Short mmCIF file of C-alpha atoms in Angstrom, two decimals:
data_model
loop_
_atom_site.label_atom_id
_atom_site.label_comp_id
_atom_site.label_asym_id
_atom_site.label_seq_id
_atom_site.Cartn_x
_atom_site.Cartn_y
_atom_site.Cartn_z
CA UNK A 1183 11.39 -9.91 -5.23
CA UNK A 1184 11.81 -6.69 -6.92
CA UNK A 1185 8.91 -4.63 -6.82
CA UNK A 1186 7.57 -2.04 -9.13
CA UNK A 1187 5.92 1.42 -7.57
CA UNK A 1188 4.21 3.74 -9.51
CA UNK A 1189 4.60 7.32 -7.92
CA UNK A 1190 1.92 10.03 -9.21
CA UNK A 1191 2.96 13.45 -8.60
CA UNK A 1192 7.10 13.55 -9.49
CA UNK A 1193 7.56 16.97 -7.36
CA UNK A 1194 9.48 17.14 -4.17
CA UNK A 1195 7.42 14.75 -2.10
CA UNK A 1196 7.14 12.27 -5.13
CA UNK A 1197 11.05 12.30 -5.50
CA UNK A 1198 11.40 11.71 -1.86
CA UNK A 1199 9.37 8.62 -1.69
CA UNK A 1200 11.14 7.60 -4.65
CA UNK A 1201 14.60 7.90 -3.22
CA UNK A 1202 13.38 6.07 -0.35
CA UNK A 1203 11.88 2.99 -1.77
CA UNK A 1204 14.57 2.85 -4.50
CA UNK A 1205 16.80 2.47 -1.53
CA UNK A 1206 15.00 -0.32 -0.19
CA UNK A 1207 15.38 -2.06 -3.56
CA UNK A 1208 11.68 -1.49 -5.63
CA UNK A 1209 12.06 -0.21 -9.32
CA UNK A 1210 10.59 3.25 -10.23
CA UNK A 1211 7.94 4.50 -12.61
CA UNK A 1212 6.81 8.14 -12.85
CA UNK A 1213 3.82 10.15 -13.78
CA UNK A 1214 4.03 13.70 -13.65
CA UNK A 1215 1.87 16.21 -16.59
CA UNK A 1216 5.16 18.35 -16.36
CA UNK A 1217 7.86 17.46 -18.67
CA UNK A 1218 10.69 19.09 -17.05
CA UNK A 1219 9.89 16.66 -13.96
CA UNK A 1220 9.42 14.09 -15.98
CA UNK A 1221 12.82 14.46 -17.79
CA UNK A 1222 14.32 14.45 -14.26
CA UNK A 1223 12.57 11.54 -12.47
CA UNK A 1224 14.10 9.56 -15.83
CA UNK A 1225 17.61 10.22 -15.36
CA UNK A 1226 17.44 9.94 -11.97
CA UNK A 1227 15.92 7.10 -12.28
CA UNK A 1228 16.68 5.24 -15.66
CA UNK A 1229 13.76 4.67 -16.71
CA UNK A 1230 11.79 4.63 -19.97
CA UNK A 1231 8.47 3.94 -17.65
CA UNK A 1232 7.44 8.17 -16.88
CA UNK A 1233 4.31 9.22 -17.71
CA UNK A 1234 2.32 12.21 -18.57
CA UNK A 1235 -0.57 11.05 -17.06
CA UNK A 1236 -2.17 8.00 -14.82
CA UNK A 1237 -4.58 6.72 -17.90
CA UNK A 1238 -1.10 6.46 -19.99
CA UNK A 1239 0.92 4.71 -17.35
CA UNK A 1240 -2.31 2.00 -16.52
CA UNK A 1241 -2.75 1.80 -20.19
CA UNK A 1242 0.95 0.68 -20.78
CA UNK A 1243 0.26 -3.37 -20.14
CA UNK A 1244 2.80 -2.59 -17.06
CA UNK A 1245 1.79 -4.39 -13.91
CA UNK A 1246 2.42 -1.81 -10.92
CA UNK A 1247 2.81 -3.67 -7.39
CA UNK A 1248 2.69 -0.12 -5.39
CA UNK A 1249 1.42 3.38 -6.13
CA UNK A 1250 2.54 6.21 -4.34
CA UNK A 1251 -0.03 9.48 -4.66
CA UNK A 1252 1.86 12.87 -4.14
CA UNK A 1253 0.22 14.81 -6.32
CA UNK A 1254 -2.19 17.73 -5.14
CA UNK A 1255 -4.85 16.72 -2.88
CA UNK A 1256 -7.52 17.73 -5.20
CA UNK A 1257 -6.56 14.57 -7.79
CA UNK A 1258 -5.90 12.27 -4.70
CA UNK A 1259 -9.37 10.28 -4.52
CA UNK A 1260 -9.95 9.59 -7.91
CA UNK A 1261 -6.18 9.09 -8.74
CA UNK A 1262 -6.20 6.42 -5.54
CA UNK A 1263 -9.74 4.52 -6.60
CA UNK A 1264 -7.67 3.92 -10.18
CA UNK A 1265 -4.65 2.17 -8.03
CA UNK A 1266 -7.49 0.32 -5.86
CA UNK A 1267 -9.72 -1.32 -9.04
CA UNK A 1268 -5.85 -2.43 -10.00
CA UNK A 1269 -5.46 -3.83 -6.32
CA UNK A 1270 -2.45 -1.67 -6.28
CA UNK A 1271 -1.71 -0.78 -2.89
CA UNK A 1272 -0.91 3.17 -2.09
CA UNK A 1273 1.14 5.07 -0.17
CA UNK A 1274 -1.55 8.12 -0.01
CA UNK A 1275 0.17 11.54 0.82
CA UNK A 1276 -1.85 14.42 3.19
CA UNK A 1277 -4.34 15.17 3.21
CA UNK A 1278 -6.48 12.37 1.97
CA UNK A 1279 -8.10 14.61 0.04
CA UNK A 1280 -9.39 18.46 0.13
CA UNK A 1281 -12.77 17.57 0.82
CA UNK A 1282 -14.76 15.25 3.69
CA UNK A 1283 -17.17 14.36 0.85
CA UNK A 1284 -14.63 12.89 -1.65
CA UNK A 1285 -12.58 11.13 1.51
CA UNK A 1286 -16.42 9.13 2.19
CA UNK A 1287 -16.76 8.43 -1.32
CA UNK A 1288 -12.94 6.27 -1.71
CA UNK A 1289 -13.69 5.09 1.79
CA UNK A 1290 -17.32 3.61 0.50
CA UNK A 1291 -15.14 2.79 -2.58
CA UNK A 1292 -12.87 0.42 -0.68
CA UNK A 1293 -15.58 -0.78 1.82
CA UNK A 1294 -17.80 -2.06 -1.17
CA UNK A 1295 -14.88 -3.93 -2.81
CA UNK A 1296 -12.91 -6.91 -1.13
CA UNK A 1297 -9.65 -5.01 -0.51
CA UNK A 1298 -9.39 -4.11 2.98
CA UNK A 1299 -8.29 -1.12 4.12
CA UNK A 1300 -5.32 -1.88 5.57
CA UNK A 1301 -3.39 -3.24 2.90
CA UNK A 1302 -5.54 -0.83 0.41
CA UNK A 1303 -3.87 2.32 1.50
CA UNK A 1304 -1.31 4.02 4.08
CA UNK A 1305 -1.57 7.23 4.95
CA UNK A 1306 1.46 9.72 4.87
CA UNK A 1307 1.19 11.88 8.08
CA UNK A 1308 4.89 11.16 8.51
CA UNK A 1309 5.67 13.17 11.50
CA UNK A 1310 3.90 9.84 13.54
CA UNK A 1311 7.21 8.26 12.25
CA UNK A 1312 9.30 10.67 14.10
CA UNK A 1313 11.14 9.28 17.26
CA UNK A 1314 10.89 12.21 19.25
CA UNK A 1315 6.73 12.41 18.79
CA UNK A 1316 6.58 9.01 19.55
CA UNK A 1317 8.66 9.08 22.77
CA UNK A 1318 6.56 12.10 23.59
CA UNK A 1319 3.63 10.17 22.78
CA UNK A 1320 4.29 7.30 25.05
CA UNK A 1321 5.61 10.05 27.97
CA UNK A 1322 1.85 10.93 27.80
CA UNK A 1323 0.61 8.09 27.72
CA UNK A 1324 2.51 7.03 31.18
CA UNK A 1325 1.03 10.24 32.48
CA UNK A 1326 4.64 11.19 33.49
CA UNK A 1327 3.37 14.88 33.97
CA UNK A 1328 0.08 13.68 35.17
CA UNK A 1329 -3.13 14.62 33.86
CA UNK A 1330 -3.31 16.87 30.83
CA UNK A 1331 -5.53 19.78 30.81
CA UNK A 1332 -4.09 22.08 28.05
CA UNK A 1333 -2.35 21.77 25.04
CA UNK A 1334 -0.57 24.69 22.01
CA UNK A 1335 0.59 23.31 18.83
CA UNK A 1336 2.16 26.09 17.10
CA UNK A 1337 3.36 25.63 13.58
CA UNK A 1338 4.93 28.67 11.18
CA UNK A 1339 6.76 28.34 8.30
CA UNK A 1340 6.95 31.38 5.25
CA UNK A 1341 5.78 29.10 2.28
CA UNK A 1342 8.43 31.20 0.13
CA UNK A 1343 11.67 28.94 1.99
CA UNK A 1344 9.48 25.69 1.21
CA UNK A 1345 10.64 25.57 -2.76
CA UNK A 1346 12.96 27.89 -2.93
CA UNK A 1347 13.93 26.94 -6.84
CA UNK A 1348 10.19 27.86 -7.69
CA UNK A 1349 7.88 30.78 -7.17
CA UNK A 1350 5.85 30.00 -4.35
CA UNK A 1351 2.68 31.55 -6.52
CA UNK A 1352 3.23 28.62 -8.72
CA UNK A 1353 3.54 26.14 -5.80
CA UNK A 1354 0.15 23.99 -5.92
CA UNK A 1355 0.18 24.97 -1.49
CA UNK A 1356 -0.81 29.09 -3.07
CA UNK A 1357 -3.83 27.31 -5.11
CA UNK A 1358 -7.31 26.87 -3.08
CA UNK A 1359 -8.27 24.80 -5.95
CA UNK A 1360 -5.60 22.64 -6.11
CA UNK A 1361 -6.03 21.79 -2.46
CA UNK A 1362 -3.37 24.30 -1.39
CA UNK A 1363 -3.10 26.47 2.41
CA UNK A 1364 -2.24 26.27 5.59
CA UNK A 1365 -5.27 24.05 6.81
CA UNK A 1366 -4.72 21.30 4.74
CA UNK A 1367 -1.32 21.17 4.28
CA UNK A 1368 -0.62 21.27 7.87
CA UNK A 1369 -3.31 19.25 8.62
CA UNK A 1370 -0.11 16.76 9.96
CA UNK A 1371 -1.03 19.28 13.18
CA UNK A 1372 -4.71 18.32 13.33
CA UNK A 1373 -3.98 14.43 12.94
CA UNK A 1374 -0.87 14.87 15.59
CA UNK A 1375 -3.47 15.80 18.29
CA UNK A 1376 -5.50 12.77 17.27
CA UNK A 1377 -3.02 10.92 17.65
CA UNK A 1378 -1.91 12.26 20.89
CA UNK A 1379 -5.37 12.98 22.31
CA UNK A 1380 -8.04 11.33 20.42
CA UNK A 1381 -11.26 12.87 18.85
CA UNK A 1382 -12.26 16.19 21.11
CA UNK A 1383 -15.54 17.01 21.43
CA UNK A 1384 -16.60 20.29 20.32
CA UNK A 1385 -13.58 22.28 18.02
CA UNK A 1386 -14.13 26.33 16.57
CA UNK A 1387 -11.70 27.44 13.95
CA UNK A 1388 -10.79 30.65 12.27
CA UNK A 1389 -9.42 30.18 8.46
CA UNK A 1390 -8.02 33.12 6.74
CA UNK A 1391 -6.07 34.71 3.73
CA UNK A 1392 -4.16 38.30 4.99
CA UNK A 1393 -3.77 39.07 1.88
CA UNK A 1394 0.46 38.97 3.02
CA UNK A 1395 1.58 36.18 0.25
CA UNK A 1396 -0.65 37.32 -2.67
CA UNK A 1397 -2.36 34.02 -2.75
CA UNK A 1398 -5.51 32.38 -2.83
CA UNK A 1399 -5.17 29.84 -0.02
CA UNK A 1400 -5.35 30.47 3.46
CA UNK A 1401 -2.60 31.59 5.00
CA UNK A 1402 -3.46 31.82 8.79
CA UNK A 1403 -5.61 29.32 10.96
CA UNK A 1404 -6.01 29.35 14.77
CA UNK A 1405 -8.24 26.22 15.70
CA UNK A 1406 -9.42 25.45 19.50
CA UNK A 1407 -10.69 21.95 20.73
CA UNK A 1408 -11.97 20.82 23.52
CA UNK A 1409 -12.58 17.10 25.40
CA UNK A 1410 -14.91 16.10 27.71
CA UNK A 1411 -11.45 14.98 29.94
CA UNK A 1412 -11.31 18.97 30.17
CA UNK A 1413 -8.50 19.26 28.11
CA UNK A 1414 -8.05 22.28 25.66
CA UNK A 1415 -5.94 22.19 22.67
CA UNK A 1416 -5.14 25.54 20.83
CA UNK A 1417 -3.08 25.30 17.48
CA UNK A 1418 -1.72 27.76 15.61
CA UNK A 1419 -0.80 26.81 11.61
CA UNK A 1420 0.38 29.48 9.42
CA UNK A 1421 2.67 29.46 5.65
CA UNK A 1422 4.21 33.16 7.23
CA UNK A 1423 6.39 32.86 9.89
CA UNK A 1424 10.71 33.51 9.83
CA UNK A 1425 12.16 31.55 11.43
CA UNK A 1426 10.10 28.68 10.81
CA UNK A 1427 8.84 26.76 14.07
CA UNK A 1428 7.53 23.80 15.04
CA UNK A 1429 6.53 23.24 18.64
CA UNK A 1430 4.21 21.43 20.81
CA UNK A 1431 3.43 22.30 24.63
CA UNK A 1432 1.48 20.05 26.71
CA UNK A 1433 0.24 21.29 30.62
CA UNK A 1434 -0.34 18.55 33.02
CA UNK A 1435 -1.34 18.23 36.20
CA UNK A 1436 2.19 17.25 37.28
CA UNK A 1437 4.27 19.54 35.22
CA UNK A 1438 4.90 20.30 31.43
CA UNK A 1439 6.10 18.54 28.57
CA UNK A 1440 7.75 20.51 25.33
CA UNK A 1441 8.95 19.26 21.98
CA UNK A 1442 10.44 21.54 19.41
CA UNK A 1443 11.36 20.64 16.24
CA UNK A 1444 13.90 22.87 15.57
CA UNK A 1445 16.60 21.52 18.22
CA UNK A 1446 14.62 17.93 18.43
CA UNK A 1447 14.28 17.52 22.26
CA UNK A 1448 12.10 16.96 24.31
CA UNK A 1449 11.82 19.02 27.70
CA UNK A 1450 10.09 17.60 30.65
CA UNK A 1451 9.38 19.83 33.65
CA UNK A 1452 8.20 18.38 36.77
CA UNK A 1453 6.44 19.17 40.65
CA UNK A 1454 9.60 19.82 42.42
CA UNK A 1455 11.78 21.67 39.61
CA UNK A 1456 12.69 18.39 38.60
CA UNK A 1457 13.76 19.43 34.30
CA UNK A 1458 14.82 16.50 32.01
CA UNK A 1459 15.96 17.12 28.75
CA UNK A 1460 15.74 13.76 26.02
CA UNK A 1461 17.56 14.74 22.63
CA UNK A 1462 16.99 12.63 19.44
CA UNK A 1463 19.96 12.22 16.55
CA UNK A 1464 16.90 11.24 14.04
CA UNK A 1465 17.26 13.67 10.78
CA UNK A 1466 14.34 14.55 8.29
CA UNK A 1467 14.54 12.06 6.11
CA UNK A 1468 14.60 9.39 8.42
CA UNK A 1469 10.69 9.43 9.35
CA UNK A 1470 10.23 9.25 5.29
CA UNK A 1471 12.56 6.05 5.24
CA UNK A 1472 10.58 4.50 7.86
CA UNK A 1473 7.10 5.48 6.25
CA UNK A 1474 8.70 3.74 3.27
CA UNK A 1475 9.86 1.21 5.17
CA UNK A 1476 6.02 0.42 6.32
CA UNK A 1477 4.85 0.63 2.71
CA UNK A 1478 7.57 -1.80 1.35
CA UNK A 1479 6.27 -4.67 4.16
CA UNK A 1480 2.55 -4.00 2.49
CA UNK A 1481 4.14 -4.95 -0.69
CA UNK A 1482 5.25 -8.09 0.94
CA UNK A 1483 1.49 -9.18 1.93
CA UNK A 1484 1.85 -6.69 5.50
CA UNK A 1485 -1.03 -4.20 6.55
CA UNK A 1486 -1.16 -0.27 7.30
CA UNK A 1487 -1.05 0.01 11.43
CA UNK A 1488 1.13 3.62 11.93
CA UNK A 1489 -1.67 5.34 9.81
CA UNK A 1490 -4.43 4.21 7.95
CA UNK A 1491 -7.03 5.40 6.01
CA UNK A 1492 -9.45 6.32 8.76
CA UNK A 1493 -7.08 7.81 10.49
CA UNK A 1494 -6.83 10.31 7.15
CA UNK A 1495 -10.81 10.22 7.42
CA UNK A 1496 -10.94 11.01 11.13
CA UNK A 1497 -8.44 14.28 10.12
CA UNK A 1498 -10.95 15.43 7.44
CA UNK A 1499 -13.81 15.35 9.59
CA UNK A 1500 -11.76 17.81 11.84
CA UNK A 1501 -11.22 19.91 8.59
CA UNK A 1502 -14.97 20.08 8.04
CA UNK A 1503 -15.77 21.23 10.95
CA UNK A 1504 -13.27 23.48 11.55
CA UNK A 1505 -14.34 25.03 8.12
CA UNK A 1506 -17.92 24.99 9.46
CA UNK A 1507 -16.97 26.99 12.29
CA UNK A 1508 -15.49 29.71 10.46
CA UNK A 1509 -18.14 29.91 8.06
CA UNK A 1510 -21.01 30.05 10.44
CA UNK A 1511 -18.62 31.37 13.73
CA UNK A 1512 -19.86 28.86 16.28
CA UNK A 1513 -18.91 25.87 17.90
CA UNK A 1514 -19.08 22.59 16.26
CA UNK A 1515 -19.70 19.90 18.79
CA UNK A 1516 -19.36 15.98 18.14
CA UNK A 1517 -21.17 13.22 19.16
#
């Protein structure tokens, strides 16, 4: 069967996903309120089914079987509760939304309809896709440096490489309302120590704009958590930093364990000056395939297990908090 996805937002992330699935063999239909995108996306795609906006393409007596939202996160709730009262499953891009409040209300949304979650929506934190994160993942998991008792995440990247055809003042990532910065955007760093280390149990954050890009977002965000396992985790996100990085250090009790994005290996030092190094042949686009990949076996009856929606929910709580924390400089704990 030959299945027809809807993808809402037609920028860079929306033509990914729509490479992706194309390759797996589902048709395309586009909604995008630019027309210069949606002129593209209808070449490239060839395709009289683009849109201006969602009301237009649900409107169109076209039955969708898949949505995929990659628009910005301030239209992601309502634009996924449309898809849902259609039983359209989603492919939701990060965050789930730009606001713990308007994640509750499509989680409520879902909960009080008979769609379950599961096959409702997947969540696209892609970097739990990537081989390397999930070899490192396991390596933890088998304790192979022992017990872990701090963690860095470090994350910099100038926003001005990220679209380099486009000013990166009008990049929705320089808007605050839009759902734009350095918090939310690279909140794939937040749900990567969930993922790794659970929920902690008290987390301080400082959020900030230098002033450096000329934008209204923040631009800078240093976040600490802690766990009642006595485990720290510091990360570090910011949209200034040449050349970009991407790294993630874990301390055990046993040794150290390093992943770094830019030469994807993994570095594994332990008691007794024992140093492994694992390297991964994996390129970018291949943790976007796979995501895809997930999303086209929902289409074929499957259910979200790599990330769901609660996992997007459990992020945004983080996000709360941490913007608690700044606002009122204190410690939020959890229960």
């Amino acid at each position: 069967m030959k299945y027809l996805v809807l993808i809402v937002g037609c920028g860079s992330a929306g033509e990914r996903h729509a490479k992706n699935l194309a390759s797996l063999g589902c048709s395309i239909a586009g909604v995008d309120p630019r027309l210069d995108r949606r002129k593209r996306f209808q070449s490239i795609y060839n395709t009289e089914l683009v849109f201006e906006s969602l009301e237009h393409a649900l409107s169109n007596n076209v039955v969708y079987d898949g949505g995929v939202i990659s628009s910005p996160p301030a239209f992601h709730i309502e634009q996924t509760i449309k898809l849902v009262e259609a039983r359209t499953p989603v492919l939701l891009e990060k965050p789930a939304s730009n606001s713990l409040s308007s994640t509750v209300k499509l989680v409520n949304f879902i909960d009080q309809s008979d769609y379950p979650q599961n096959k409702a929506v997947l969540m696209g934190y892609t970097w739990r896709w990537w081989p390397a994160l999930c070899h490192f993942r396991q390596l933890l998991r088998e304790c192979i440096v022992g017990d872990p008792f701090h963690a860095r995440i470090h994350i910099s990247a100038h926003l001005a490489d990220w679209h380099p055809w486009e000013r990166y003042q009008d990049f929705f990532m320089s808007s605050r309302t839009l759902g734009g910065g350095a918090l939310l955007d690279e909140s794939h760093w937040i749900d990567q120590m969930l993922w790794l280390f659970g929920m902690p149990n008290t987390i301080s954050g400082s959020i900030r704009n230098t002033g450096i890009l000329e934008i209204d977002s923040d631009d800078n965000v240093d976040i600490l958590a802690t766990y009642n396992s006595g485990l720290s985790v510091s990360l570090h996100l910011d949209l200034l930093g040449r050349p970009h990085e991407k790294n993630i250090l874990v301390l055990g009790t046993n040794g150290t364990l390093e992943w770094n994005e830019s030469t994807n290996n993994i570095v594994m030092k332990t008691t007794g000056s024992n140093e492994e190094t694992l390297n991964f042949p994996e390129q970018r686009n291949d943790m976007f395939l796979a995501v895809a990949t997930e999303y086209f076996s929902i289409l074929e009856g499957g259910t979200a297990h790599t990330c769901t929606l609660m996992d997007g929910m459990n992020v945004m709580k983080l996000v709360e908090a941490i913007r608690q924390s700044n606002q009122e400089s204190r410690v939020v704990r959890f229960d």
